[in-house]
């Protein structure tokens, strides 16, 4: 089907401004195929159903809107954690600032190096999970990423990896427009924790494809940078084997525009997928969590837990779907999306969806929007807590269900202290 | 200690007068009880004193050691030494009992310009007080009042009172929903806090709580006023005759 002219023009305008990176045969083929997908789908436009609540214009337009640099007044997150540090500055790997890319049961290469080789295991994943994730809903920004990503990592965990791999995304140029693509492969019996933090660029397009083999475990904790003017469109595509575990948590504090998509396919029996997010928005803030979890095996468990704290006209969006395919019996699916609106100006738009084709499943979903509980606030104040502190305590309590999805307590603490800092700065 | 004069209160949302000139003085070291039928304004009095929203004071005053309570925020009243044990303690999912209490204790100390209590000091004190009230320390780790039985909630109120050591304690229907054993435990907790520097105002519908917490003075409240004041024998009179006659005497 031919694309509408406006969409075609917008797509070609963006493509004209970009250069596809060089690479070996497999990488070139994958990138060309991805470019073909972009041209077939066209880049997202405001009238697309999947972008009904989020205007994709600034994520699509040829030039990235400028984003002022932000001087954080707190120590970088995860500083206390013993981890393998890998630094990207405005989307470019910084070897000098990074640790050696080595570790027990671990191999890490830059995408540019993997792409230059004639034969590489990443060939079976790069753009492959993204392609699978284009059905039934199109995600053109992810295909654009596969075609044009200039940097990224291919990470291979062959056994238990003791230290978390920590990707640090620094933003140093007001006009940077970064496209990163990571591929992660967790082998049978292997386990890996991946941390991500930082704003990355003025505009950031990131795709991460994660393949967790049978009995593999993958934990992901992310804190998106506090820069107010940054923009991001991120995608996680995950494929889970039998008895594998995938858990991802994201904290988003500030950011004028964020769209985080997470597409998970449970392909092996007894697999577990948890995706959670806490976001804090004040003023010019638009945050969109779009999640699509497909159950295609028996006795799998999935959880989506998203909590948003919004004030001064901030907007939160949640589009979450659980698709249970025929035969995916004994599926246990749970989805909750909630917002705490701290004033009358903020808004939360939610579209929870269940689509179930198996008859022996337990799926539940809920979505709420509310203010601070006045009864609870009075109770706390009557015990001597000043209103601001009482409100913060109740806000933290509201976010707790999402934060508790992080298994590791040290990582949980790191996230909580970020949230506390954000709240304290606004207490006045 | 607590001086209430001609207190008149209406609901903020509707034109309904609840308190119609309450006069009441509670001295340090004394336990006063307020009894009265449902709807007489007993609970409203406790809420107005502690600063809950939704009420408008149209006349009168309430002073705690000479300070105007009605001008203060709820947390300032708490720091000044006022404590209300709620009739229905609120459940707060996600906020740990221990965190809540430590924050409260230290917020009050800070407001009074006192040094904050260290974690070790706090833990020692709360363990001691919890033991006296037969509160399991596991319960302290749970979110505030979540999953607590009626009796546990009331004991938790008394624990908070013990930890915050207020000057003036108001107990709003603390006996409601308690069986005899639970009531005795709560009463013991209250009695342990009785001392020369502390005043109590015990609001109750029934006389039975007053068997365990012996009052010095008993007031009968009806239709927004104190209609009769007497000694402990007044409570027994209510027990045998009901409120009808007592309320009628003045009307």
XYZ file of C-alpha atoms in Angstrom:
679
model
C 0.000 0.000 0.000
C 1.334 3.379 -0.901
C 2.061 5.701 1.982
C 0.189 9.000 2.338
C 2.214 11.747 0.716
C 2.855 13.688 3.937
C 4.241 10.578 5.585
C 6.320 9.661 2.567
C 7.773 13.165 2.431
C 8.576 13.217 6.143
C 10.214 9.812 5.894
C 12.324 10.711 2.866
C 13.304 14.034 4.430
C 14.665 12.206 7.450
C 16.411 9.518 5.401
C 18.026 12.174 3.214
C 19.715 13.646 6.272
C 21.281 10.346 7.331
C 24.245 8.221 6.313
C 24.265 4.471 6.605
C 27.395 3.113 8.264
C 29.775 0.827 6.390
C 30.044 -2.832 7.367
C 30.577 -6.415 6.307
C 28.157 -8.329 4.153
C 25.806 -9.529 6.916
C 25.544 -6.097 8.499
C 24.988 -4.373 5.164
C 22.243 -6.841 4.314
C 20.563 -6.321 7.694
C 20.757 -2.543 7.316
C 19.406 -2.598 3.773
C 16.524 -4.800 4.826
C 15.788 -2.424 7.710
C 15.821 0.543 5.349
C 13.312 -1.330 3.233
C 11.079 -1.759 6.289
C 11.309 1.951 7.066
C 10.278 2.834 3.511
C 7.399 0.352 3.589
C 6.052 1.537 6.933
C 6.951 5.203 6.788
C 8.040 6.977 9.958
C 5.389 7.586 12.637
C 3.037 10.492 12.184
C 0.637 12.160 14.512
C -2.417 10.481 13.094
C -1.113 6.942 13.512
C -3.215 4.998 16.006
C -0.159 3.791 17.903
C 0.947 7.417 18.357
C -2.420 8.752 19.334
C -1.222 10.007 22.722
C 2.328 11.003 21.795
C 3.280 13.359 19.018
C 6.239 11.715 17.222
C 7.186 14.829 15.266
C 10.293 15.783 17.239
C 11.483 12.161 17.178
C 11.047 11.946 13.421
C 12.093 15.362 12.058
C 15.424 15.554 10.220
C 17.204 17.805 12.702
C 17.243 16.950 16.374
C 15.820 19.821 18.420
C 18.506 21.389 20.595
C 18.705 20.307 24.207
C 20.527 22.441 26.755
C 23.147 20.630 28.807
C 22.191 19.926 32.361
C 24.500 20.180 35.325
C 23.426 17.546 37.797
C 24.041 18.448 41.411
C 24.202 14.867 42.668
C 26.698 12.032 42.349
C 26.108 9.866 39.262
C 23.759 6.969 39.916
C 25.203 3.463 40.407
C 28.514 5.020 41.572
C 28.396 2.820 44.662
C 27.903 -0.329 42.599
C 30.867 -2.498 41.588
C 30.334 -2.682 37.848
C 31.948 -2.767 34.415
C 31.719 0.825 33.198
C 31.240 1.535 29.518
C 30.898 5.152 28.481
C 29.255 6.658 25.431
C 29.476 10.395 24.809
C 26.700 11.757 22.619
C 26.273 8.262 21.274
C 29.947 7.507 20.624
C 31.881 4.873 22.549
C 34.617 6.442 24.690
C 37.355 3.851 25.194
C 39.459 6.048 27.470
C 36.609 6.606 29.888
C 35.537 2.965 29.831
C 36.834 -0.113 31.598
C 38.344 -2.958 29.581
C 35.533 -4.770 27.810
C 36.307 -8.062 29.486
C 34.846 -10.171 32.227
C 34.381 -13.758 33.225
C 31.741 -15.541 31.122
C 31.414 -12.347 29.160
C 32.372 -11.056 25.765
C 31.664 -7.514 24.659
C 32.463 -5.984 21.296
C 31.559 -2.756 19.652
C 28.877 -3.081 17.035
C 31.184 -1.491 14.445
C 33.712 -4.290 14.960
C 31.131 -7.065 14.921
C 29.537 -5.547 11.824
C 32.897 -5.436 10.021
C 33.515 -9.166 10.399
C 32.238 -11.545 7.755
C 30.808 -14.027 10.202
C 29.388 -13.113 13.578
C 26.804 -14.618 15.942
C 25.110 -11.223 16.143
C 23.900 -11.792 12.587
C 21.170 -14.041 13.969
C 19.882 -11.332 16.262
C 20.714 -7.921 14.813
C 17.484 -6.584 13.375
C 15.979 -10.043 13.690
C 14.110 -9.541 16.958
C 13.254 -6.020 15.811
C 11.744 -7.442 12.609
C 9.719 -9.978 14.606
C 8.517 -7.125 16.815
C 7.076 -5.244 13.828
C 4.085 -7.591 13.823
C 1.300 -7.002 14.633
C 2.192 -3.389 15.410
C 4.666 -1.368 13.394
C 7.611 0.280 15.131
C 9.314 2.266 12.362
C 11.719 4.150 14.617
C 13.238 0.808 15.593
C 13.730 -0.176 11.953
C 15.277 3.244 11.347
C 17.665 2.462 14.186
C 18.655 -0.917 12.739
C 19.392 0.726 9.391
C 21.423 3.650 10.730
C 22.797 2.824 14.183
C 26.356 4.126 14.272
C 27.485 2.521 17.495
C 26.445 0.080 20.171
C 27.582 -3.133 21.766
C 27.161 -6.811 21.172
C 27.203 -8.528 24.523
C 27.471 -12.253 25.011
C 26.974 -13.862 28.428
C 28.058 -17.501 28.445
C 27.674 -18.128 32.168
C 26.977 -16.202 35.348
C 28.434 -12.689 34.995
C 29.299 -11.394 38.449
C 29.544 -7.646 37.870
C 26.781 -5.665 36.236
C 27.613 -4.243 32.837
C 26.927 -0.543 33.130
C 26.333 1.652 30.102
C 26.785 5.338 30.840
C 25.347 7.726 28.325
C 26.784 11.223 28.552
C 25.319 14.232 26.835
C 27.837 16.947 25.935
C 26.545 18.572 22.776
C 23.327 20.558 22.567
C 22.602 19.272 19.100
C 23.685 15.629 19.328
C 21.468 13.084 17.608
C 22.536 9.603 18.700
C 21.477 6.213 17.401
C 22.706 3.210 19.357
C 21.885 -0.424 18.852
C 22.833 -3.148 21.321
C 22.514 -6.881 20.935
C 22.545 -9.054 24.024
C 22.711 -12.811 24.048
C 22.328 -14.671 27.323
C 23.143 -18.355 26.943
C 21.490 -21.251 28.759
C 22.249 -21.050 32.464
C 23.943 -17.682 32.078
C 22.949 -14.535 33.920
C 23.622 -10.892 33.258
C 22.660 -7.588 34.839
C 22.731 -4.584 32.532
C 22.581 -1.038 33.853
C 21.974 2.049 31.768
C 22.009 5.649 32.832
C 22.261 9.109 31.399
C 20.530 11.268 28.827
C 22.818 10.123 25.956
C 22.173 13.010 23.582
C 19.836 15.840 22.696
C 17.896 13.199 20.794
C 18.446 9.525 21.426
C 17.181 6.574 19.440
C 18.164 3.299 21.040
C 17.312 -0.289 20.299
C 18.316 -3.232 22.438
C 17.677 -6.757 21.243
C 17.895 -9.351 23.981
C 17.850 -13.080 23.451
C 17.585 -15.053 26.675
C 18.124 -18.770 26.077
C 16.511 -21.529 28.151
C 17.190 -21.032 31.892
C 19.052 -17.776 31.241
C 18.487 -14.704 33.398
C 18.625 -11.069 32.354
C 18.149 -8.106 34.672
C 18.000 -4.570 33.389
C 17.871 -1.386 35.464
C 17.871 1.954 33.752
C 17.797 5.593 34.857
C 17.165 7.970 32.003
C 19.001 11.268 32.443
C 17.586 14.282 34.197
C 18.170 16.732 31.321
C 14.906 18.590 30.899
C 15.139 19.122 27.153
C 16.366 15.722 26.031
C 14.287 13.479 23.789
C 14.370 9.733 23.506
C 12.737 6.905 21.614
C 13.896 3.565 22.935
C 12.966 -0.013 22.130
C 13.687 -3.253 23.872
C 12.980 -6.418 21.903
C 13.294 -9.592 23.939
C 12.846 -13.256 23.143
C 12.620 -15.613 26.085
C 13.348 -19.317 26.109
C 12.105 -22.018 28.465
C 12.445 -21.179 32.171
C 14.253 -17.978 31.384
C 13.854 -14.767 33.372
C 13.758 -11.215 32.055
C 13.291 -8.239 34.368
C 13.539 -4.646 33.304
C 13.014 -1.493 35.347
C 13.237 2.107 34.165
C 13.307 5.329 36.150
C 12.547 8.450 34.153
C 12.892 11.767 35.930
C 12.499 14.771 33.619
C 12.875 14.825 29.826
C 10.662 16.774 27.481
C 9.871 13.702 25.376
C 10.367 10.016 26.063
C 8.839 7.015 24.377
C 9.994 3.689 25.803
C 8.734 0.644 23.959
C 9.228 -2.856 25.232
C 8.310 -5.835 23.095
C 8.668 -9.262 24.646
C 7.925 -12.668 23.256
C 7.699 -15.591 25.659
C 8.561 -18.480 23.375
C 9.558 -21.173 25.894
C 7.409 -22.702 28.639
C 7.696 -21.413 32.220
C 9.447 -18.189 31.279
C 9.093 -15.028 33.343
C 9.001 -11.437 32.073
C 8.620 -8.410 34.303
C 8.696 -4.863 32.977
C 8.345 -1.953 35.347
C 8.746 1.777 35.282
C 8.553 4.755 37.576
C 8.443 8.209 36.105
C 8.551 11.658 37.656
C 7.451 14.580 35.554
C 7.228 18.246 36.359
C 6.044 20.768 33.779
C 7.213 20.305 30.194
C 7.363 16.538 30.359
C 5.875 13.867 28.161
C 6.530 10.244 28.974
C 5.136 7.265 27.113
C 5.508 3.623 28.104
C 4.377 1.303 25.355
C 4.600 -2.391 26.168
C 3.632 -5.447 24.169
C 4.024 -8.879 25.714
C 3.196 -11.992 23.721
C 2.635 -15.312 25.459
C 3.395 -18.102 23.017
C 4.189 -20.909 25.464
C 2.651 -22.559 28.507
C 2.825 -21.506 32.156
C 4.643 -18.255 31.540
C 4.330 -15.286 33.839
C 4.365 -11.660 32.801
C 4.028 -8.490 34.857
C 3.787 -4.882 33.766
C 3.967 -2.375 36.609
C 4.050 1.302 35.635
C 3.700 4.243 38.000
C 3.790 7.893 37.091
C 4.021 10.970 39.283
C 2.960 14.062 37.375
C 2.725 17.761 38.203
C 2.563 21.207 36.611
C 1.032 20.056 33.358
C 3.157 16.950 32.805
C 1.740 14.181 30.623
C 2.043 10.448 31.131
C 1.039 7.785 28.627
C 0.726 4.050 29.006
C -0.117 1.638 26.219
C 0.222 -1.894 27.451
C -0.847 -5.115 25.883
C -0.862 -8.745 26.834
C -1.402 -11.062 23.884
C -2.020 -14.704 24.743
C -1.690 -16.916 21.709
C -3.670 -20.122 21.159
C -2.166 -22.887 23.238
C -0.438 -20.589 25.730
C -2.312 -22.262 28.571
C -1.793 -21.455 32.259
C -0.567 -18.011 31.341
C -0.304 -15.706 34.334
C -0.465 -12.125 33.110
C -0.643 -9.002 35.232
C -0.677 -5.385 34.247
C -1.079 -2.250 36.317
C -0.637 1.362 35.271
C -1.261 4.155 37.706
C -0.678 7.841 37.934
C -0.448 10.143 40.885
C -1.536 13.574 39.744
C -0.146 16.176 42.112
C -2.301 18.946 40.646
C -5.202 19.546 38.278
C -3.029 20.475 35.281
C -1.371 17.137 34.658
C -2.781 14.277 32.664
C -2.445 10.541 32.315
C -3.587 8.668 29.217
C -3.813 4.919 29.444
C -4.732 2.190 27.009
C -4.558 -1.213 28.675
C -5.267 -4.144 26.373
C -5.726 -7.863 26.740
C -6.116 -10.176 23.783
C -6.509 -13.797 24.755
C -6.818 -16.874 22.555
C -6.315 -19.584 25.186
C -9.025 -20.690 27.580
C -7.081 -21.587 30.722
C -5.309 -18.383 31.684
C -5.286 -15.841 34.509
C -4.833 -12.294 33.287
C -5.629 -9.117 35.135
C -5.162 -5.480 34.410
C -5.930 -2.211 36.102
C -5.363 1.454 35.527
C -6.010 4.328 37.898
C -5.410 8.037 38.223
C -5.603 9.805 41.521
C -4.413 12.505 43.855
C -2.618 12.158 47.182
C -4.874 10.428 49.690
C -6.037 13.230 51.998
C -6.856 10.853 54.847
C -3.388 9.364 54.802
C -1.825 12.815 54.515
C -3.714 14.055 57.575
C -2.786 10.939 59.529
C 0.917 11.497 58.827
C 0.723 15.212 59.592
C -1.127 14.568 62.829
C 1.953 12.635 63.917
C 4.173 15.612 63.236
C 5.336 15.071 59.652
C 5.423 18.375 57.761
C 3.114 18.380 54.749
C 5.971 18.253 52.218
C 7.664 15.280 53.842
C 4.356 13.496 54.302
C 3.517 14.043 50.623
C 6.927 12.701 49.574
C 6.526 9.642 51.752
C 3.149 8.908 50.178
C 4.616 9.502 46.711
C 7.408 7.030 47.385
C 4.821 4.591 48.674
C 2.874 5.027 45.455
C 5.980 4.188 43.406
C 7.000 1.295 45.640
C 5.267 -1.478 43.699
C 7.268 -0.587 40.602
C 10.569 -0.066 42.436
C 10.215 -3.378 44.275
C 10.339 -5.101 40.895
C 14.098 -4.511 41.056
C 15.470 -7.630 42.697
C 18.868 -6.393 43.784
C 18.572 -4.287 46.943
C 21.593 -2.094 46.237
C 20.128 -1.183 42.845
C 16.751 -0.628 44.468
C 18.385 1.757 46.964
C 20.150 3.610 44.155
C 16.841 4.192 42.405
C 15.015 5.166 45.601
C 17.649 7.738 46.500
C 17.227 9.248 43.013
C 13.498 9.510 43.554
C 13.984 11.007 47.019
C 16.375 13.576 45.588
C 13.918 14.566 42.891
C 11.108 14.962 45.394
C 13.248 16.853 47.911
C 14.337 19.362 45.255
C 10.708 20.166 44.604
C 9.638 20.366 48.206
C 10.703 24.014 48.519
C -3.097 22.374 79.804
C -5.926 22.221 77.262
C -8.347 25.110 77.427
C -11.364 25.136 75.164
C -13.684 28.123 75.346
C -17.039 28.551 73.648
C -15.926 26.486 70.663
C -18.369 26.741 67.775
C -17.729 24.668 64.661
C -19.626 24.088 61.451
C -18.949 21.862 58.486
C -17.091 23.678 55.730
C -19.098 22.117 52.919
C -22.592 22.579 54.314
C -24.262 24.957 56.676
C -24.411 22.558 59.579
C -23.368 23.571 63.067
C -21.750 20.634 64.897
C -20.233 22.188 68.012
C -22.334 24.855 69.716
C -20.172 26.392 72.392
C -17.956 23.766 73.990
C -16.215 24.769 77.221
C -13.667 22.362 78.591
C -10.428 22.528 80.530
C -8.136 19.546 80.975
C -5.420 19.990 83.603
C -1.999 18.373 83.483
C -2.012 15.003 85.215
C -5.746 14.526 84.810
C -7.849 12.175 82.735
C -11.053 13.655 81.439
C -13.638 11.544 79.678
C -16.233 12.737 77.219
C -19.242 10.516 76.789
C -22.221 11.107 74.649
C -24.622 9.620 72.161
C -23.744 9.204 68.494
C -23.814 12.481 66.602
C -23.243 14.613 69.684
C -20.020 16.050 68.249
C -17.421 14.072 70.230
C -15.341 12.998 67.243
C -15.672 16.395 65.586
C -14.119 17.935 68.690
C -11.127 15.601 68.368
C -10.717 16.363 64.650
C -10.993 20.120 65.100
C -8.402 20.045 67.857
C -5.991 18.029 65.729
C -6.497 20.194 62.635
C -8.335 18.070 60.135
C -9.711 19.841 57.035
C -13.405 20.228 56.459
C -14.405 22.180 59.563
C -14.813 25.884 60.131
C -14.435 27.386 63.565
C -17.037 30.145 63.781
C -16.325 31.199 67.345
C -14.321 30.372 70.434
C -10.782 29.235 71.124
C -8.642 26.216 71.947
C -5.311 26.716 73.668
C -2.614 24.196 74.514
C -0.424 25.558 77.302
C -1.512 29.020 76.227
C -0.721 28.531 72.514
C -3.557 28.906 70.028
C -4.044 25.446 68.543
C -6.501 26.630 65.926
C -3.854 28.792 64.249
C -1.470 25.867 63.777
C -1.001 23.277 61.026
C -1.669 19.684 62.123
C 2.067 18.948 62.310
C 2.665 22.047 64.450
C -0.014 20.902 66.869
C 1.716 17.523 67.051
C 5.069 19.164 67.714
C 3.417 21.319 70.380
C 2.478 18.084 72.146
C -1.010 17.180 70.951
C -1.780 13.602 69.975
C -4.963 12.074 68.608
C -5.439 8.316 68.724
C -7.756 7.752 65.759
C -11.026 5.902 65.971
C -10.219 4.416 62.583
C -6.422 4.376 62.096
C -5.522 4.852 58.440
C -3.827 2.144 56.394
C -0.893 3.445 54.382
C 0.407 0.848 51.911
C 4.035 1.298 50.962
C 5.056 3.279 54.044
C 6.838 1.126 56.626
C 5.673 1.496 60.209
C 9.217 1.938 61.437
C 10.158 4.562 58.811
C 6.951 6.427 59.537
C 7.514 6.518 63.281
C 11.164 7.454 63.100
C 10.365 10.247 60.640
C 7.584 11.448 62.944
C 9.691 11.372 66.103
C 12.527 13.260 64.454
C 10.272 15.737 62.647
C 8.759 16.682 66.001
C 12.149 16.942 67.651
C 13.414 19.097 64.834
C 10.367 21.363 65.036
C 11.030 21.822 68.756
C 14.697 22.546 68.132
C 15.783 19.312 69.807
C 18.444 16.901 68.653
C 17.255 14.045 66.418
C 17.101 10.533 67.835
C 19.766 8.180 66.499
C 18.726 4.917 64.824
C 20.124 2.838 67.675
C 18.376 4.899 70.291
C 15.147 4.767 68.325
C 15.330 1.005 67.808
C 15.989 0.367 71.468
C 13.061 2.524 72.513
C 10.591 1.131 70.006
C 11.478 -2.470 70.870
C 10.910 -1.740 74.528
C 7.569 -0.003 73.965
C 6.375 -2.595 71.457
C 7.105 -5.336 73.944
C 5.007 -3.657 76.604
C 2.105 -3.477 74.180
C 2.702 -7.053 72.991
C 3.370 -5.799 69.461
C 5.419 -8.204 67.373
C 8.508 -6.515 65.921
C 7.611 -8.123 62.580
C 4.527 -5.932 62.614
C 6.736 -2.856 62.808
C 8.355 -3.766 59.521
C 5.029 -3.956 57.724
C 3.376 -0.963 56.094
C 1.453 1.300 58.472
C -1.695 -0.512 59.655
C -1.910 -2.612 56.470
C -3.289 -6.045 57.258
C -3.503 -5.210 60.974
C -6.491 -6.482 62.941
C -8.696 -3.937 64.722
C -6.873 -4.591 67.973
C -3.445 -4.326 66.346
C -4.363 -0.977 64.838
C -5.407 0.407 68.210
C -2.276 -0.936 69.887
C -0.261 0.674 67.121
C -1.913 4.008 67.960
C -0.862 3.621 71.583
C 2.640 2.644 70.487
C 2.844 5.858 68.471
C 1.638 7.762 71.503
C 4.280 6.141 73.681
C 7.037 6.929 71.161
C 5.972 10.533 70.591
C 5.384 11.192 74.305
C 2.852 13.998 73.819
C 1.668 16.368 76.547
C -1.980 16.111 75.679
C -3.501 12.858 74.442
C -6.918 12.589 72.875
C -8.296 9.092 72.476
C -11.215 8.914 70.063
C -13.349 5.834 70.713
C -10.253 3.782 71.252
C -12.414 0.975 72.635
C -14.488 0.562 69.474
C -14.017 -2.782 67.837
C -11.960 -4.222 70.692
C -12.652 -7.337 72.713
C -12.077 -7.294 76.469
C -8.490 -8.577 76.321
C -7.479 -6.127 73.625
C -9.135 -3.310 75.500
C -7.238 -4.195 78.650
C -3.941 -4.195 76.748
C -4.691 -0.782 75.262
C -5.806 0.568 78.648
C -2.619 -0.699 80.289
C -0.656 1.108 77.607
C -2.507 4.334 78.308
C -2.228 3.955 82.082
C 1.526 3.461 81.774
C 1.690 6.918 80.186
C -0.268 8.670 82.907
C 1.879 11.139 84.744
C 1.742 14.507 86.384
C 2.762 16.393 83.269
C 0.328 14.809 80.847
C -3.355 15.361 80.211
C -5.823 12.900 78.671
C -9.135 13.368 76.958
C -10.832 10.009 76.490
C -13.781 10.046 74.124
C -16.023 7.057 74.375
C -19.562 5.961 73.827
C -19.534 3.265 76.483
C -18.559 3.238 80.094
C -16.581 -0.030 79.870
C -13.286 1.597 78.753
C -13.481 3.783 81.850
C -13.363 0.666 84.036
C -9.803 0.282 82.794
C -8.779 3.915 82.348
C -10.106 5.579 85.467
C -11.121 9.153 84.716
C -10.853 12.063 87.125
C -13.628 13.991 85.435
C -16.474 12.859 83.205
C -18.339 15.131 80.795
C -21.524 14.335 78.977
C -21.805 15.819 75.537
C -25.061 16.195 73.649
C -25.994 18.206 70.590
C -22.633 19.962 70.356
C -22.303 21.019 74.004
C -21.070 19.706 77.312
C -24.327 19.259 79.170
C -23.091 17.778 82.400
C -19.810 17.392 84.241
C -19.106 15.207 87.222
C -16.857 12.580 88.755
C -16.401 8.935 87.700
C -19.871 8.155 89.074
C -21.367 10.037 86.122
C -20.112 7.306 83.792
C -21.913 4.689 85.855
C -25.061 6.744 85.700
C -24.883 6.634 81.902
C -24.377 2.892 82.081
C -27.581 2.371 84.041
C -29.811 5.135 82.694
C -28.598 5.738 79.140
C -28.097 9.183 77.668
C -31.760 10.105 77.297
C -32.318 11.586 80.731
C -28.915 13.227 81.048
C -29.161 14.962 77.712
C -32.736 15.916 78.524
C -31.878 17.582 81.817
C -30.456 20.580 80.106
C -32.626 20.711 77.014
